Amino acid sequence: MPFNSFDHYPMSWKPNKNQLRRPIYRSLAQLLEHDINHGFLAPGTKLPPQRELADYLDVNFTTITRAYKLCELKGLLYGVTGNGTFVGANAARSVTISKEHNSNKVIDLGFVASYEQTNEMVSEVIKQVAEKNYLEQLLNYNDPSGIPHHKLAALNWMQTLGIQADTEHVAIVSGAQNAIAITLFALFEPGNRIAVDVYTYANFIEISKMYQIRLVPILGDEHGMLPDALEEQCQQMNIDGVFLMPSCANPTTIMMPIKRKMELAHVIQKYALILIEDDFHAFLSAGTIDHYGQPMYQMLPNQTVYICSTSKSICSGLRVAYVVFNEVFKSKMIKAIYNVNVKTSSLDVEIITELILTGQAQKIVERKKQLAEEGSQLFRKYFSLSPQAGHPLSFFRWLPIPQSKKNLLTERYFLDNGIRVFHSNRFLSSFSKEPDHLRVALSSTSNMEELKVGLKLLSELLNLYQR
Amino acid sequence: MPFNSFDHYPMSWKPNKNQLRRPIYRSLAQLLEHDINHGFLAPGTKLPPQRELADYLDVNFTTITRAYKLCELKGLLYGVTGNGTFVGANAARSVTISKEHNSNKVIDLGFVASYEQTNEMVSEVIKQVAEKNYLEQLLNYNDPSGIPHHKLAALNWMQTLGIQADTEHVAIVSGAQNAIAITLFALFEPGNRIAVDVYTYANFIEISKMYQIRLVPILGDEHGMLPDALEEQCQQMNIDGVFLMPSCANPTTIMMPIKRKMELAHVIQKYALILIEDDFHAFLSAGTIDHYGQPMYQMLPNQTVYICSTSKSICSGLRVAYVVFNEVFKSKMIKAIYNVNVKTSSLDVEIITELILTGQAQKIVERKKQLAEEGSQLFRKYFSLSPQAGHPLSFFRWLPIPQSKKNLLTERYFLDNGIRVFHSNRFLSSFSKEPDHLRVALSSTSNMEELKVGLKLLSELLNLYQR
DNA sequence: TGATTTGTGACTTGACATTTC
DNA sequence: AGAAATGTCAAGTCACAAATC
């Protein structure tokens, strides 16, 4: 007979004993998943200790361990030895951020687009490409990892970002998200652990959940992830990789100075982690910002997959990204690219290549920088920036907001009032006590006037929200 | 002390006891993987029984179970209760089939392309699309699952194949392989089991290995998978899905008659399997072949993901496929599409759409059918077809060859003599005692003359091979 | 500081199903 | 036809590590 009287000190979760079928651990995990997904267990809830629940259900405590673990792999829970097991911040919902059909009344400061105003410059080049007399050669199955000529343009482009590589160690894929999916697929297995910033790219959290990668949040400061914190976690558990966006972390806008990169590289090397370096804002940093230095790929070529998307810098709709890797990863990466994509449309890549080789891409970048500068100025008009404001040209801002009990309803509140923004919780893989933020995209409205209206409305709403 | 004297009855695999580290099961799995990958354990080898090996290594027998299981999930092994554990047919190598750079002297009858001669008809349409005045609207992040207008064209196209659906239940992805990856990702978890034909699509085997899906081969006859065999396996173990290519199975060219589809649908429904229906040859069957009937999606809409690629039928390089699913799968599929692709280039889809709406696509199909007919005739000139020859217009043939000790070296033999073809072993997920075959692609040479030379050479080589 | 709480994970036990002989 | 061989899998035991009090 159980020692405690459970009625007096009720557990946070009491599964119905009668609903349990064999195997118990699966059945229990199912009940747990159901209760989380249906809101009976709020994010952050501390679950009953394994032994206590086991006692209550009259089973061995490792049966509970196993049930909890199933849910952990699905990204619903996380456990802390000596402390307890908790429901994850985003257990109950998908945090995927995608472009949605808004009603016309809503101004989208949520999804980060890329100042799509520049796309007409691309249309021109499409017409030029269509006149080429070798179009047929772009329409077959040849060169699954990219036509050599396209790869050369890629290397040319990435050279300005500080990347040195050759055509044998670059491949063309369909955008950065696609590159991430392929890299996870190629180099990681379900159950592996990847270290991430406490706040990290929401779609990375989501794809990790899907592929059953366990994320290990690492503390950071104003220069990004802390090497000591990473090392500590590496000592404590078996970590397989680390995901970083050094050129401008999403959502925090932190740009990692070269010094921090080197310190982190040291730890990454020491523990033989695989680094996924998503350098999506490099085109706004390299050659523009002093202490930017170079990509981490250059420090750790044998351990890094470097991802350079052209979606933010050149054109979002053509879905072209470059992936750079060393010989050790090559065969696995090529195989994964084939398994996921077969290949990326050579027509699209031809257009990007033409943009690069004719110098049009550089003009687009200049224009986007200009727009980013304008967007930033508008933002500063309505909100004060802290001295540690992150990347000056970032396509989005990380705006501290007062703590509120609304919490999960925050996004709803703004949406109902005509603004789409994302709450910091969406970028959490476990939980955090840091102050709440909003991520505010500056690059998604169709013009600056709309952005201005949006930011003004947001600042007004925020004043009301505080009370 | 062990009962048997192991020196007298040596086990097929004797791992070095001293190399074992803790955890034992992982370390053992690693040794096993190494020995398989380095050829010390040939495909088909029977491994020592779990209890015997455990005795030898002085560990509990379920430690061996676990080690074997790790390797099974990676597609290296398969176990049969009561019989033993065996090294898989393709354990040591990747069976991925991709377009490779051949030396000019090699004629490629391996990779199945799609009579790329028709691509110049596509070039024309690209020029037309480039002149549209709404190009910019194709270059942004909007409509990740496809622009409504594009979806309507998709439905229009698939209607001729017998599919009834609406725009809410179709999505656009980047080719059939991409569709498969997304479907696995969306609806299956690592460790799940999927039933397949004994000989099945090599790239499906490969992606399943990567995602740790266990394949369960099901016996078939000249009309495809046997419903009874499927049912038997379903009773025996927990099977989650089934992968079928009813319009023309790759590599066997079997087209499933409507009667068989209905019988299989019955079993699939009874055991609540998820059906992945890759209908890549439907455009060569629907309306052409009498007893083709309709896709299985129409019989089991709630359990089926229907994949319709335009690579084989319209244009291979543009990477566009349509996916049809019911409401129950919708949110998971849309999420997975976003996580893997974000979206498919709307420019490419616009071109495919234009091809469909102007009727050019239909003309391309007609031309491809003509070419397929020619290719088939050429084949019959050099090889006799059995009465159960499979799909008459198939882009490839399944050619019985004499048993030979060369086995794994068969592909090498033909390659060294100027022909790339694939041996039946490449399409096996476990093992089989059925007679050997070659898969001979008819659609990959740049013209019919080259195909003729290739087939002639192949028939000559085959005569020599027999001796 | 040290006992206690709490989670992790490898290995062991034992029931069971199928195949072989 | 039945005993033995063989693989599968859930659940239990146990050692340990980190956090808390």
PDB file of C-alpha atoms in Angstrom, chain A residues 74 94 96-99 101 111-114 116 119-120 122-123 126-127 130-132 135-136 138-144 174 177-178 181 185-186 189-190 203 206-207 210-212 311-312 315-319 332 335-336 338-348 351, chain B residues 74 94 96-99 101 111-114 116 119-120 122-123 126-127 130-132 135-136 138-144 174 177-178 181 185-186 189-190 203 206-207 210-212 311-312 315-319 332 335-336 338-348 351:
ATOM      1  CA  LYS A  74       8.480  14.149 -29.099  1.00  0.00           C
ATOM      2  CA  SER A  94       3.279  23.802 -33.329  1.00  0.00           C
ATOM      3  CA  THR A  96       6.151  26.672 -37.022  1.00  0.00           C
ATOM      4  CA  ILE A  97       6.271  30.136 -38.435  1.00  0.00           C
ATOM      5  CA  SER A  98       5.006  30.412 -41.954  1.00  0.00           C
ATOM      6  CA  LYS A  99       3.557  32.981 -44.236  1.00  0.00           C
ATOM      7  CA  HIS A 101      -3.063  34.390 -45.485  1.00  0.00           C
ATOM      8  CA  PHE A 111       6.831  36.205 -40.360  1.00  0.00           C
ATOM      9  CA  VAL A 112      10.246  37.477 -41.473  1.00  0.00           C
ATOM     10  CA  ALA A 113      10.135  38.027 -45.223  1.00  0.00           C
ATOM     11  CA  SER A 114      12.958  39.778 -47.040  1.00  0.00           C
ATOM     12  CA  GLU A 116      10.097  41.560 -51.249  1.00  0.00           C
ATOM     13  CA  ASN A 119      11.639  41.083 -56.647  1.00  0.00           C
ATOM     14  CA  GLU A 120      10.972  43.053 -59.779  1.00  0.00           C
ATOM     15  CA  VAL A 122      14.594  39.452 -60.456  1.00  0.00           C
ATOM     16  CA  SER A 123      11.787  39.381 -63.014  1.00  0.00           C
ATOM     17  CA  ILE A 126      14.144  35.709 -65.562  1.00  0.00           C
ATOM     18  CA  LYS A 127      13.264  37.137 -68.957  1.00  0.00           C
ATOM     19  CA  ALA A 130      14.365  32.465 -70.743  1.00  0.00           C
ATOM     20  CA  GLU A 131      16.096  33.610 -73.917  1.00  0.00           C
ATOM     21  CA  LYS A 132      19.121  31.374 -73.418  1.00  0.00           C
ATOM     22  CA  LEU A 135      17.343  25.829 -71.509  1.00  0.00           C
ATOM     23  CA  GLU A 136      16.818  22.119 -72.222  1.00  0.00           C
ATOM     24  CA  LEU A 138      18.456  22.739 -67.229  1.00  0.00           C
ATOM     25  CA  LEU A 139      15.439  20.467 -67.425  1.00  0.00           C
ATOM     26  CA  ASN A 140      16.859  16.991 -66.868  1.00  0.00           C
ATOM     27  CA  TYR A 141      18.117  14.868 -63.983  1.00  0.00           C
ATOM     28  CA  ASN A 142      21.783  15.730 -64.453  1.00  0.00           C
ATOM     29  CA  ASP A 143      24.055  16.981 -61.680  1.00  0.00           C
ATOM     30  CA  PRO A 144      21.889  16.336 -58.610  1.00  0.00           C
ATOM     31  CA  SER A 174      16.264  24.256 -51.908  1.00  0.00           C
ATOM     32  CA  GLN A 177      15.202  25.130 -44.097  1.00  0.00           C
ATOM     33  CA  ASN A 178      15.710  22.387 -46.649  1.00  0.00           C
ATOM     34  CA  ALA A 181      16.408  19.134 -42.803  1.00  0.00           C
ATOM     35  CA  PHE A 185      18.909  13.647 -41.839  1.00  0.00           C
ATOM     36  CA  ALA A 186      22.454  13.076 -43.057  1.00  0.00           C
ATOM     37  CA  GLU A 189      19.962  10.108 -35.659  1.00  0.00           C
ATOM     38  CA  PRO A 190      16.711  10.216 -33.728  1.00  0.00           C
ATOM     39  CA  ASN A 203      11.366  26.177 -37.209  1.00  0.00           C
ATOM     40  CA  GLU A 206       9.866  22.190 -34.828  1.00  0.00           C
ATOM     41  CA  ILE A 207      11.888  20.064 -37.215  1.00  0.00           C
ATOM     42  CA  MET A 210       9.686  15.852 -35.765  1.00  0.00           C
ATOM     43  CA  TYR A 211      12.997  14.081 -36.177  1.00  0.00           C
ATOM     44  CA  GLN A 212      13.197  13.334 -32.444  1.00  0.00           C
ATOM     45  CA  SER A 311      16.307  33.632 -49.829  1.00  0.00           C
ATOM     46  CA  LYS A 312      16.929  36.599 -47.596  1.00  0.00           C
ATOM     47  CA  CYS A 315      15.143  36.174 -53.786  1.00  0.00           C
ATOM     48  CA  SER A 316      12.934  34.247 -51.405  1.00  0.00           C
ATOM     49  CA  GLY A 317      10.689  32.448 -53.863  1.00  0.00           C
ATOM     50  CA  LEU A 318      13.357  30.703 -55.902  1.00  0.00           C
ATOM     51  CA  ARG A 319      14.374  28.465 -52.987  1.00  0.00           C
ATOM     52  CA  LYS A 332      26.429  11.363 -46.336  1.00  0.00           C
ATOM     53  CA  LYS A 335      23.076  10.914 -50.238  1.00  0.00           C
ATOM     54  CA  ALA A 336      20.704  12.846 -48.004  1.00  0.00           C
ATOM     55  CA  TYR A 338      19.311  12.874 -53.102  1.00  0.00           C
ATOM     56  CA  ASN A 339      16.955  11.159 -50.696  1.00  0.00           C
ATOM     57  CA  VAL A 340      15.102  14.337 -49.832  1.00  0.00           C
ATOM     58  CA  ASN A 341      15.183  16.380 -53.050  1.00  0.00           C
ATOM     59  CA  VAL A 342      16.721  14.329 -55.851  1.00  0.00           C
ATOM     60  CA  LYS A 343      17.884  17.747 -57.001  1.00  0.00           C
ATOM     61  CA  THR A 344      17.047  21.424 -56.911  1.00  0.00           C
ATOM     62  CA  SER A 345      15.518  22.875 -60.056  1.00  0.00           C
ATOM     63  CA  SER A 346      18.436  23.967 -62.223  1.00  0.00           C
ATOM     64  CA  LEU A 347      16.282  26.627 -63.805  1.00  0.00           C
ATOM     65  CA  ASP A 348      15.896  28.410 -60.495  1.00  0.00           C
ATOM     66  CA  ILE A 351      18.435  32.521 -62.457  1.00  0.00           C
TER      67      ILE A 351
ATOM     68  CA  LYS B  74      19.822   1.055 -39.605  1.00  0.00           C
ATOM     69  CA  SER B  94      24.004   2.523 -50.442  1.00  0.00           C
ATOM     70  CA  THR B  96      20.597   5.001 -53.983  1.00  0.00           C
ATOM     71  CA  ILE B  97      20.115   5.300 -57.694  1.00  0.00           C
ATOM     72  CA  SER B  98      21.012   8.662 -59.113  1.00  0.00           C
ATOM     73  CA  LYS B  99      22.046  10.170 -62.364  1.00  0.00           C
ATOM     74  CA  HIS B 101      28.411  11.406 -64.712  1.00  0.00           C
ATOM     75  CA  PHE B 111      18.951   5.275 -63.975  1.00  0.00           C
ATOM     76  CA  VAL B 112      15.366   5.719 -65.177  1.00  0.00           C
ATOM     77  CA  ALA B 113      15.087   9.128 -66.821  1.00  0.00           C
ATOM     78  CA  SER B 114      11.985  10.121 -68.761  1.00  0.00           C
ATOM     79  CA  GLU B 116      14.302  13.793 -71.974  1.00  0.00           C
ATOM     80  CA  ASN B 119      12.289  18.949 -72.958  1.00  0.00           C
ATOM     81  CA  GLU B 120      12.516  21.376 -75.806  1.00  0.00           C
ATOM     82  CA  VAL B 122       9.092  22.854 -72.239  1.00  0.00           C
ATOM     83  CA  SER B 123      11.639  25.495 -73.193  1.00  0.00           C
ATOM     84  CA  ILE B 126       9.319  28.878 -70.234  1.00  0.00           C
ATOM     85  CA  LYS B 127       9.751  31.721 -72.676  1.00  0.00           C
ATOM     86  CA  ALA B 130       8.819  34.753 -68.644  1.00  0.00           C
ATOM     87  CA  GLU B 131       6.719  37.296 -70.489  1.00  0.00           C
ATOM     88  CA  LYS B 132       3.925  37.287 -67.921  1.00  0.00           C
ATOM     89  CA  LEU B 135       6.259  37.276 -62.276  1.00  0.00           C
ATOM     90  CA  GLU B 136       6.978  39.103 -59.007  1.00  0.00           C
ATOM     91  CA  LEU B 138       5.788  34.062 -57.975  1.00  0.00           C
ATOM     92  CA  LEU B 139       8.927  35.152 -56.161  1.00  0.00           C
ATOM     93  CA  ASN B 140       7.824  35.567 -52.547  1.00  0.00           C
ATOM     94  CA  TYR B 141       6.975  33.374 -49.565  1.00  0.00           C
ATOM     95  CA  ASN B 142       3.243  33.301 -50.175  1.00  0.00           C
ATOM     96  CA  ASP B 143       1.165  30.126 -50.327  1.00  0.00           C
ATOM     97  CA  PRO B 144       3.642  27.556 -49.014  1.00  0.00           C
ATOM     98  CA  SER B 174       9.309  19.183 -55.120  1.00  0.00           C
ATOM     99  CA  GLN B 177      11.062  11.570 -53.761  1.00  0.00           C
ATOM    100  CA  ASN B 178      10.495  14.787 -51.842  1.00  0.00           C
ATOM    101  CA  ALA B 181      10.390  12.054 -47.548  1.00  0.00           C
ATOM    102  CA  PHE B 185       8.376  12.609 -41.821  1.00  0.00           C
ATOM    103  CA  ALA B 186       4.779  13.688 -41.319  1.00  0.00           C
ATOM    104  CA  GLU B 189       8.143   7.733 -36.548  1.00  0.00           C
ATOM    105  CA  PRO B 190      11.542   6.071 -36.392  1.00  0.00           C
ATOM    106  CA  ASN B 203      15.450   4.971 -53.085  1.00  0.00           C
ATOM    107  CA  GLU B 206      17.431   3.993 -48.722  1.00  0.00           C
ATOM    108  CA  ILE B 207      15.338   6.765 -47.214  1.00  0.00           C
ATOM    109  CA  MET B 210      17.954   6.803 -42.985  1.00  0.00           C
ATOM    110  CA  TYR B 211      14.741   7.504 -41.112  1.00  0.00           C
ATOM    111  CA  GLN B 212      14.936   4.164 -39.299  1.00  0.00           C
ATOM    112  CA  SER B 311       8.819  14.382 -63.431  1.00  0.00           C
ATOM    113  CA  LYS B 312       8.207  11.319 -65.525  1.00  0.00           C
ATOM    114  CA  CYS B 315       9.419  17.469 -67.114  1.00  0.00           C
ATOM    115  CA  SER B 316      11.978  15.930 -64.782  1.00  0.00           C
ATOM    116  CA  GLY B 317      14.092  18.976 -64.015  1.00  0.00           C
ATOM    117  CA  LEU B 318      11.367  21.250 -62.702  1.00  0.00           C
ATOM    118  CA  ARG B 319      10.800  19.099 -59.612  1.00  0.00           C
ATOM    119  CA  LYS B 332       0.646  17.052 -40.277  1.00  0.00           C
ATOM    120  CA  LYS B 335       3.630  21.144 -41.309  1.00  0.00           C
ATOM    121  CA  ALA B 336       6.062  18.602 -42.716  1.00  0.00           C
ATOM    122  CA  TYR B 338       6.963  23.542 -44.364  1.00  0.00           C
ATOM    123  CA  ASN B 339       9.658  21.922 -42.243  1.00  0.00           C
ATOM    124  CA  VAL B 340      11.344  20.268 -45.195  1.00  0.00           C
ATOM    125  CA  ASN B 341      10.819  22.709 -48.063  1.00  0.00           C
ATOM    126  CA  VAL B 342       9.185  25.886 -46.794  1.00  0.00           C
ATOM    127  CA  LYS B 343       7.681  25.870 -50.266  1.00  0.00           C
ATOM    128  CA  THR B 344       8.255  24.739 -53.824  1.00  0.00           C
ATOM    129  CA  SER B 345       9.371  27.385 -56.267  1.00  0.00           C
ATOM    130  CA  SER B 346       6.190  28.925 -57.673  1.00  0.00           C
ATOM    131  CA  LEU B 347       7.999  29.796 -60.875  1.00  0.00           C
ATOM    132  CA  ASP B 348       8.571  26.120 -61.633  1.00  0.00           C
ATOM    133  CA  ILE B 351       5.579  26.569 -65.879  1.00  0.00           C
TER     134      ILE B 351
END
